[in-house]
Amino acid sequence: MANSILRTQFQQAPDVNGAVLAAPLALPSFELRNHRGELVHKADFFGRWQLISYGYTQCPDICPTMLSSLAGFQKLLDKEKQFKDLQVQFYSIDPEHDSIEKLANYVPWFDGRFIGLRADDPAQAAIFERSMGLQSYRMDEAELASVNVAAKLSGPEIAHGFRLYLLDEQARLRASLAPISTRDGSKYYEAEALLKDYLALRQWFAKQR
């Protein structure tokens, strides 16, 4: 009976470019640091919805393009009358190179309200990344050899996922959003499409209470 109800609720979820969790998934306790040098714990996510993006500051294409789209999304959200209690976060998967200073110079450039995050401790990084399924790996020498020279000179080459993760005001994972895929295999986010999906999700979640 319970499974039947759960399936019915899940089927009623809005049709977004991404995935909606059948039930909220609470994040474990973690300790990160933001681009202002302040410690960030799970409790600091309470009270506001969070949209988590991830990557690294020396990423040559995906990350700046994604953050630019998120900045456009934020400007569109500013014009809305509801569901503006959202904090956009950018989590670095390369804390070895992404210092507090680099994040401070990078993330707010796209929008002054965006927050950069990093983990001081590899164990804390693993906890946070596993909790949402963030995917990344450093390319080995063979893979790097196939990358163009300009990209190699820009810094470390890290292959990583491209999804965004939506957390509710209780730091629970509720949905992930995926980029638009084109026929040639390229992927990108569109500010207008992001806003449409975000509002649809928030409206649907509000009805579940």
PDB file of C-alpha atoms in Angstrom:
ATOM      1  CA  MET A   1       0.000   0.000   0.000  1.00  0.00           C
ATOM      2  CA  ALA A   2       2.781   2.419   0.997  1.00  0.00           C
ATOM      3  CA  ASN A   3       4.737   1.627  -2.166  1.00  0.00           C
ATOM      4  CA  SER A   4       1.628   2.247  -4.248  1.00  0.00           C
ATOM      5  CA  ILE A   5       1.115   5.667  -2.676  1.00  0.00           C
ATOM      6  CA  LEU A   6       4.798   6.517  -3.179  1.00  0.00           C
ATOM      7  CA  ARG A   7       4.644   5.574  -6.847  1.00  0.00           C
ATOM      8  CA  THR A   8       1.504   7.666  -7.316  1.00  0.00           C
ATOM      9  CA  GLN A   9       3.143  10.699  -5.713  1.00  0.00           C
ATOM     10  CA  PHE A  10       6.282  10.235  -7.771  1.00  0.00           C
ATOM     11  CA  GLN A  11       4.335   9.966 -11.026  1.00  0.00           C
ATOM     12  CA  GLN A  12       2.730  13.303 -10.259  1.00  0.00           C
ATOM     13  CA  ALA A  13       6.121  15.016 -10.085  1.00  0.00           C
ATOM     14  CA  PRO A  14       6.642  17.732 -12.688  1.00  0.00           C
ATOM     15  CA  ASP A  15       8.297  16.846 -15.960  1.00  0.00           C
ATOM     16  CA  VAL A  16      11.685  18.519 -15.572  1.00  0.00           C
ATOM     17  CA  ASN A  17      15.027  17.987 -17.224  1.00  0.00           C
ATOM     18  CA  GLY A  18      16.472  15.966 -14.371  1.00  0.00           C
ATOM     19  CA  ALA A  19      15.321  13.625 -11.637  1.00  0.00           C
ATOM     20  CA  VAL A  20      12.997  14.037  -8.658  1.00  0.00           C
ATOM     21  CA  LEU A  21      13.617  11.913  -5.566  1.00  0.00           C
ATOM     22  CA  ALA A  22      10.669   9.825  -4.447  1.00  0.00           C
ATOM     23  CA  ALA A  23      11.521  10.780  -0.851  1.00  0.00           C
ATOM     24  CA  PRO A  24      13.793  13.512   0.588  1.00  0.00           C
ATOM     25  CA  LEU A  25      17.350  12.394   1.309  1.00  0.00           C
ATOM     26  CA  ALA A  26      18.917  14.061   4.349  1.00  0.00           C
ATOM     27  CA  LEU A  27      22.556  15.063   3.993  1.00  0.00           C
ATOM     28  CA  PRO A  28      24.999  13.742   6.608  1.00  0.00           C
ATOM     29  CA  SER A  29      26.937  16.129   8.824  1.00  0.00           C
ATOM     30  CA  PHE A  30      29.841  17.814   7.040  1.00  0.00           C
ATOM     31  CA  GLU A  31      32.342  20.633   7.437  1.00  0.00           C
ATOM     32  CA  LEU A  32      33.310  22.861   4.526  1.00  0.00           C
ATOM     33  CA  ARG A  33      34.641  26.386   4.177  1.00  0.00           C
ATOM     34  CA  ASN A  34      33.170  29.168   2.051  1.00  0.00           C
ATOM     35  CA  HIS A  35      35.001  31.721  -0.079  1.00  0.00           C
ATOM     36  CA  ARG A  36      34.889  34.185   2.816  1.00  0.00           C
ATOM     37  CA  GLY A  37      36.914  31.765   4.938  1.00  0.00           C
ATOM     38  CA  GLU A  38      33.987  30.834   7.180  1.00  0.00           C
ATOM     39  CA  LEU A  39      33.288  27.261   8.255  1.00  0.00           C
ATOM     40  CA  VAL A  40      30.088  25.824   6.800  1.00  0.00           C
ATOM     41  CA  HIS A  41      28.173  22.967   8.391  1.00  0.00           C
ATOM     42  CA  LYS A  42      24.954  21.200   7.534  1.00  0.00           C
ATOM     43  CA  ALA A  43      23.044  23.477   9.912  1.00  0.00           C
ATOM     44  CA  ASP A  44      24.120  26.482   7.826  1.00  0.00           C
ATOM     45  CA  PHE A  45      22.037  25.137   4.949  1.00  0.00           C
ATOM     46  CA  PHE A  46      18.882  25.192   7.077  1.00  0.00           C
ATOM     47  CA  GLY A  47      16.262  27.855   6.414  1.00  0.00           C
ATOM     48  CA  ARG A  48      16.963  28.333   2.708  1.00  0.00           C
ATOM     49  CA  TRP A  49      16.808  26.154  -0.366  1.00  0.00           C
ATOM     50  CA  GLN A  50      20.188  25.445  -1.926  1.00  0.00           C
ATOM     51  CA  LEU A  51      21.176  24.871  -5.540  1.00  0.00           C
ATOM     52  CA  ILE A  52      24.538  23.103  -5.551  1.00  0.00           C
ATOM     53  CA  SER A  53      26.796  23.234  -8.592  1.00  0.00           C
ATOM     54  CA  TYR A  54      30.313  21.862  -8.679  1.00  0.00           C
ATOM     55  CA  GLY A  55      33.538  21.990 -10.633  1.00  0.00           C
ATOM     56  CA  TYR A  56      36.866  23.821 -10.323  1.00  0.00           C
ATOM     57  CA  THR A  57      38.122  27.323 -11.031  1.00  0.00           C
ATOM     58  CA  GLN A  58      40.598  26.297 -13.732  1.00  0.00           C
ATOM     59  CA  CYS A  59      37.958  24.396 -15.683  1.00  0.00           C
ATOM     60  CA  PRO A  60      38.340  25.676 -19.267  1.00  0.00           C
ATOM     61  CA  ASP A  61      34.731  25.551 -20.441  1.00  0.00           C
ATOM     62  CA  ILE A  62      32.005  23.657 -18.568  1.00  0.00           C
ATOM     63  CA  CYS A  63      32.181  25.512 -15.243  1.00  0.00           C
ATOM     64  CA  PRO A  64      32.278  29.116 -16.479  1.00  0.00           C
ATOM     65  CA  THR A  65      29.507  28.368 -18.960  1.00  0.00           C
ATOM     66  CA  MET A  66      27.395  26.755 -16.253  1.00  0.00           C
ATOM     67  CA  LEU A  67      27.961  29.596 -13.790  1.00  0.00           C
ATOM     68  CA  SER A  68      27.096  32.153 -16.458  1.00  0.00           C
ATOM     69  CA  SER A  69      23.813  30.336 -17.037  1.00  0.00           C
ATOM     70  CA  LEU A  70      23.184  30.253 -13.293  1.00  0.00           C
ATOM     71  CA  ALA A  71      23.801  34.000 -13.130  1.00  0.00           C
ATOM     72  CA  GLY A  72      21.177  34.466 -15.847  1.00  0.00           C
ATOM     73  CA  PHE A  73      18.837  32.175 -13.942  1.00  0.00           C
ATOM     74  CA  GLN A  74      19.368  34.203 -10.752  1.00  0.00           C
ATOM     75  CA  LYS A  75      18.463  37.441 -12.534  1.00  0.00           C
ATOM     76  CA  LEU A  76      15.270  35.873 -13.841  1.00  0.00           C
ATOM     77  CA  LEU A  77      14.437  34.533 -10.390  1.00  0.00           C
ATOM     78  CA  ASP A  78      14.859  38.051  -8.978  1.00  0.00           C
ATOM     79  CA  LYS A  79      11.801  39.084 -11.001  1.00  0.00           C
ATOM     80  CA  GLU A  80       9.609  36.324  -9.577  1.00  0.00           C
ATOM     81  CA  LYS A  81       7.262  36.868  -6.640  1.00  0.00           C
ATOM     82  CA  GLN A  82       7.838  33.539  -4.902  1.00  0.00           C
ATOM     83  CA  PHE A  83      10.441  30.858  -4.193  1.00  0.00           C
ATOM     84  CA  LYS A  84      13.259  33.393  -4.008  1.00  0.00           C
ATOM     85  CA  ASP A  85      14.670  31.800  -0.846  1.00  0.00           C
ATOM     86  CA  LEU A  86      17.414  30.121  -2.850  1.00  0.00           C
ATOM     87  CA  GLN A  87      21.179  30.148  -2.375  1.00  0.00           C
ATOM     88  CA  VAL A  88      23.376  29.146  -5.301  1.00  0.00           C
ATOM     89  CA  GLN A  89      26.590  27.386  -4.222  1.00  0.00           C
ATOM     90  CA  PHE A  90      29.635  26.340  -6.233  1.00  0.00           C
ATOM     91  CA  TYR A  91      31.576  23.471  -4.638  1.00  0.00           C
ATOM     92  CA  SER A  92      35.193  22.945  -5.704  1.00  0.00           C
ATOM     93  CA  ILE A  93      36.296  19.406  -6.480  1.00  0.00           C
ATOM     94  CA  ASP A  94      39.905  20.645  -6.652  1.00  0.00           C
ATOM     95  CA  PRO A  95      40.696  22.076  -3.192  1.00  0.00           C
ATOM     96  CA  GLU A  96      44.385  21.387  -3.834  1.00  0.00           C
ATOM     97  CA  HIS A  97      44.439  24.315  -6.270  1.00  0.00           C
ATOM     98  CA  ASP A  98      41.247  26.179  -5.381  1.00  0.00           C
ATOM     99  CA  SER A  99      42.262  28.205  -2.351  1.00  0.00           C
ATOM    100  CA  ILE A 100      39.864  30.471  -0.475  1.00  0.00           C
ATOM    101  CA  GLU A 101      41.376  33.411  -2.355  1.00  0.00           C
ATOM    102  CA  LYS A 102      40.833  31.800  -5.766  1.00  0.00           C
ATOM    103  CA  LEU A 103      37.228  30.962  -4.966  1.00  0.00           C
ATOM    104  CA  ALA A 104      36.697  34.508  -3.685  1.00  0.00           C
ATOM    105  CA  ASN A 105      37.984  35.943  -6.953  1.00  0.00           C
ATOM    106  CA  TYR A 106      36.116  33.465  -9.129  1.00  0.00           C
ATOM    107  CA  VAL A 107      32.639  32.615  -7.841  1.00  0.00           C
ATOM    108  CA  PRO A 108      31.269  36.104  -6.965  1.00  0.00           C
ATOM    109  CA  TRP A 109      32.389  37.379 -10.368  1.00  0.00           C
ATOM    110  CA  PHE A 110      29.391  35.611 -11.896  1.00  0.00           C
ATOM    111  CA  ASP A 111      27.005  36.907  -9.212  1.00  0.00           C
ATOM    112  CA  GLY A 112      27.931  38.527  -5.939  1.00  0.00           C
ATOM    113  CA  ARG A 113      25.398  36.386  -4.082  1.00  0.00           C
ATOM    114  CA  PHE A 114      26.897  33.073  -5.194  1.00  0.00           C
ATOM    115  CA  ILE A 115      28.968  31.250  -2.591  1.00  0.00           C
ATOM    116  CA  GLY A 116      32.082  29.182  -3.252  1.00  0.00           C
ATOM    117  CA  LEU A 117      32.731  26.110  -1.108  1.00  0.00           C
ATOM    118  CA  ARG A 118      35.708  23.849  -0.561  1.00  0.00           C
ATOM    119  CA  ALA A 119      36.733  21.137   1.888  1.00  0.00           C
ATOM    120  CA  ASP A 120      39.864  21.542   3.998  1.00  0.00           C
ATOM    121  CA  ASP A 121      39.856  17.834   4.848  1.00  0.00           C
ATOM    122  CA  PRO A 122      39.724  15.066   2.178  1.00  0.00           C
ATOM    123  CA  ALA A 123      37.500  13.013   4.490  1.00  0.00           C
ATOM    124  CA  GLN A 124      34.973  15.844   4.658  1.00  0.00           C
ATOM    125  CA  ALA A 125      35.156  16.224   0.897  1.00  0.00           C
ATOM    126  CA  ALA A 126      34.336  12.538   0.482  1.00  0.00           C
ATOM    127  CA  ILE A 127      31.360  12.808   2.835  1.00  0.00           C
ATOM    128  CA  PHE A 128      29.879  15.800   1.026  1.00  0.00           C
ATOM    129  CA  GLU A 129      30.502  14.478  -2.464  1.00  0.00           C
ATOM    130  CA  ARG A 130      29.127  11.008  -1.728  1.00  0.00           C
ATOM    131  CA  SER A 131      26.002  12.434  -0.129  1.00  0.00           C
ATOM    132  CA  MET A 132      24.848  13.797  -3.487  1.00  0.00           C
ATOM    133  CA  GLY A 133      26.759  11.569  -5.847  1.00  0.00           C
ATOM    134  CA  LEU A 134      29.114  14.210  -7.233  1.00  0.00           C
ATOM    135  CA  GLN A 135      31.306  12.583  -9.855  1.00  0.00           C
ATOM    136  CA  SER A 136      34.854  13.547 -10.768  1.00  0.00           C
ATOM    137  CA  TYR A 137      38.267  12.094 -11.509  1.00  0.00           C
ATOM    138  CA  ARG A 138      41.659  13.406 -12.524  1.00  0.00           C
ATOM    139  CA  MET A 139      42.813  12.392 -15.986  1.00  0.00           C
ATOM    140  CA  ASP A 140      45.905  10.212 -16.175  1.00  0.00           C
ATOM    141  CA  GLU A 141      48.896  10.938 -18.409  1.00  0.00           C
ATOM    142  CA  ALA A 142      47.476   8.996 -21.342  1.00  0.00           C
ATOM    143  CA  GLU A 143      44.247  10.954 -21.215  1.00  0.00           C
ATOM    144  CA  LEU A 144      46.081  14.246 -20.802  1.00  0.00           C
ATOM    145  CA  ALA A 145      48.131  13.472 -23.904  1.00  0.00           C
ATOM    146  CA  SER A 146      44.944  13.540 -25.953  1.00  0.00           C
ATOM    147  CA  VAL A 147      43.871  16.937 -24.570  1.00  0.00           C
ATOM    148  CA  ASN A 148      44.815  20.036 -26.568  1.00  0.00           C
ATOM    149  CA  VAL A 149      47.814  22.072 -25.399  1.00  0.00           C
ATOM    150  CA  ALA A 150      45.781  25.170 -24.456  1.00  0.00           C
ATOM    151  CA  ALA A 151      43.646  23.145 -22.087  1.00  0.00           C
ATOM    152  CA  LYS A 152      46.648  21.447 -20.498  1.00  0.00           C
ATOM    153  CA  LEU A 153      48.364  24.762 -19.863  1.00  0.00           C
ATOM    154  CA  SER A 154      45.292  26.129 -18.052  1.00  0.00           C
ATOM    155  CA  GLY A 155      45.733  23.786 -15.087  1.00  0.00           C
ATOM    156  CA  PRO A 156      44.687  20.335 -13.944  1.00  0.00           C
ATOM    157  CA  GLU A 157      42.309  18.373 -16.161  1.00  0.00           C
ATOM    158  CA  ILE A 158      39.465  16.956 -14.112  1.00  0.00           C
ATOM    159  CA  ALA A 159      36.565  15.157 -15.700  1.00  0.00           C
ATOM    160  CA  HIS A 160      33.387  15.780 -13.730  1.00  0.00           C
ATOM    161  CA  GLY A 161      29.629  15.592 -13.849  1.00  0.00           C
ATOM    162  CA  PHE A 162      27.415  18.454 -14.875  1.00  0.00           C
ATOM    163  CA  ARG A 163      24.260  18.145 -12.769  1.00  0.00           C
ATOM    164  CA  LEU A 164      22.831  20.641 -10.299  1.00  0.00           C
ATOM    165  CA  TYR A 165      21.429  19.501  -6.967  1.00  0.00           C
ATOM    166  CA  LEU A 166      18.415  21.056  -5.247  1.00  0.00           C
ATOM    167  CA  LEU A 167      18.262  20.875  -1.447  1.00  0.00           C
ATOM    168  CA  ASP A 168      15.301  21.977   0.627  1.00  0.00           C
ATOM    169  CA  GLU A 169      15.392  24.196   3.724  1.00  0.00           C
ATOM    170  CA  GLN A 170      16.173  21.172   5.895  1.00  0.00           C
ATOM    171  CA  ALA A 171      19.297  20.275   3.913  1.00  0.00           C
ATOM    172  CA  ARG A 172      17.601  17.349   2.216  1.00  0.00           C
ATOM    173  CA  LEU A 173      18.269  16.435  -1.393  1.00  0.00           C
ATOM    174  CA  ARG A 174      15.023  16.736  -3.353  1.00  0.00           C
ATOM    175  CA  ALA A 175      16.009  16.735  -7.039  1.00  0.00           C
ATOM    176  CA  SER A 176      18.827  17.017  -9.533  1.00  0.00           C
ATOM    177  CA  LEU A 177      18.740  19.031 -12.737  1.00  0.00           C
ATOM    178  CA  ALA A 178      20.500  17.987 -15.919  1.00  0.00           C
ATOM    179  CA  PRO A 179      21.844  20.115 -18.766  1.00  0.00           C
ATOM    180  CA  ILE A 180      20.271  20.233 -22.191  1.00  0.00           C
ATOM    181  CA  SER A 181      21.920  17.784 -24.585  1.00  0.00           C
ATOM    182  CA  THR A 182      22.310  18.546 -28.273  1.00  0.00           C
ATOM    183  CA  ARG A 183      22.622  16.125 -31.174  1.00  0.00           C
ATOM    184  CA  ASP A 184      26.375  16.684 -31.423  1.00  0.00           C
ATOM    185  CA  GLY A 185      26.821  15.609 -27.797  1.00  0.00           C
ATOM    186  CA  SER A 186      27.403  19.041 -26.292  1.00  0.00           C
ATOM    187  CA  LYS A 187      25.608  19.989 -23.093  1.00  0.00           C
ATOM    188  CA  TYR A 188      24.575  23.319 -21.661  1.00  0.00           C
ATOM    189  CA  TYR A 189      22.168  25.005 -19.258  1.00  0.00           C
ATOM    190  CA  GLU A 190      19.687  27.619 -20.379  1.00  0.00           C
ATOM    191  CA  ALA A 191      18.608  30.217 -17.819  1.00  0.00           C
ATOM    192  CA  GLU A 192      14.971  30.255 -18.911  1.00  0.00           C
ATOM    193  CA  ALA A 193      14.690  26.448 -18.848  1.00  0.00           C
ATOM    194  CA  LEU A 194      16.342  26.315 -15.419  1.00  0.00           C
ATOM    195  CA  LEU A 195      13.857  28.816 -14.050  1.00  0.00           C
ATOM    196  CA  LYS A 196      10.910  26.902 -15.478  1.00  0.00           C
ATOM    197  CA  ASP A 197      12.094  23.615 -13.943  1.00  0.00           C
ATOM    198  CA  TYR A 198      12.961  25.215 -10.599  1.00  0.00           C
ATOM    199  CA  LEU A 199       9.576  26.901 -10.228  1.00  0.00           C
ATOM    200  CA  ALA A 200       7.757  23.725 -11.252  1.00  0.00           C
ATOM    201  CA  LEU A 201       9.666  21.754  -8.610  1.00  0.00           C
ATOM    202  CA  ARG A 202       9.078  24.291  -5.852  1.00  0.00           C
ATOM    203  CA  GLN A 203       5.379  24.504  -6.649  1.00  0.00           C
ATOM    204  CA  TRP A 204       5.080  20.716  -6.606  1.00  0.00           C
ATOM    205  CA  PHE A 205       7.037  20.321  -3.366  1.00  0.00           C
ATOM    206  CA  ALA A 206       4.850  22.977  -1.725  1.00  0.00           C
ATOM    207  CA  LYS A 207       1.763  20.921  -2.549  1.00  0.00           C
ATOM    208  CA  GLN A 208       3.237  17.830  -0.879  1.00  0.00           C
ATOM    209  CA  ARG A 209       3.132  19.405   2.584  1.00  0.00           C
TER     210      ARG A 209
END
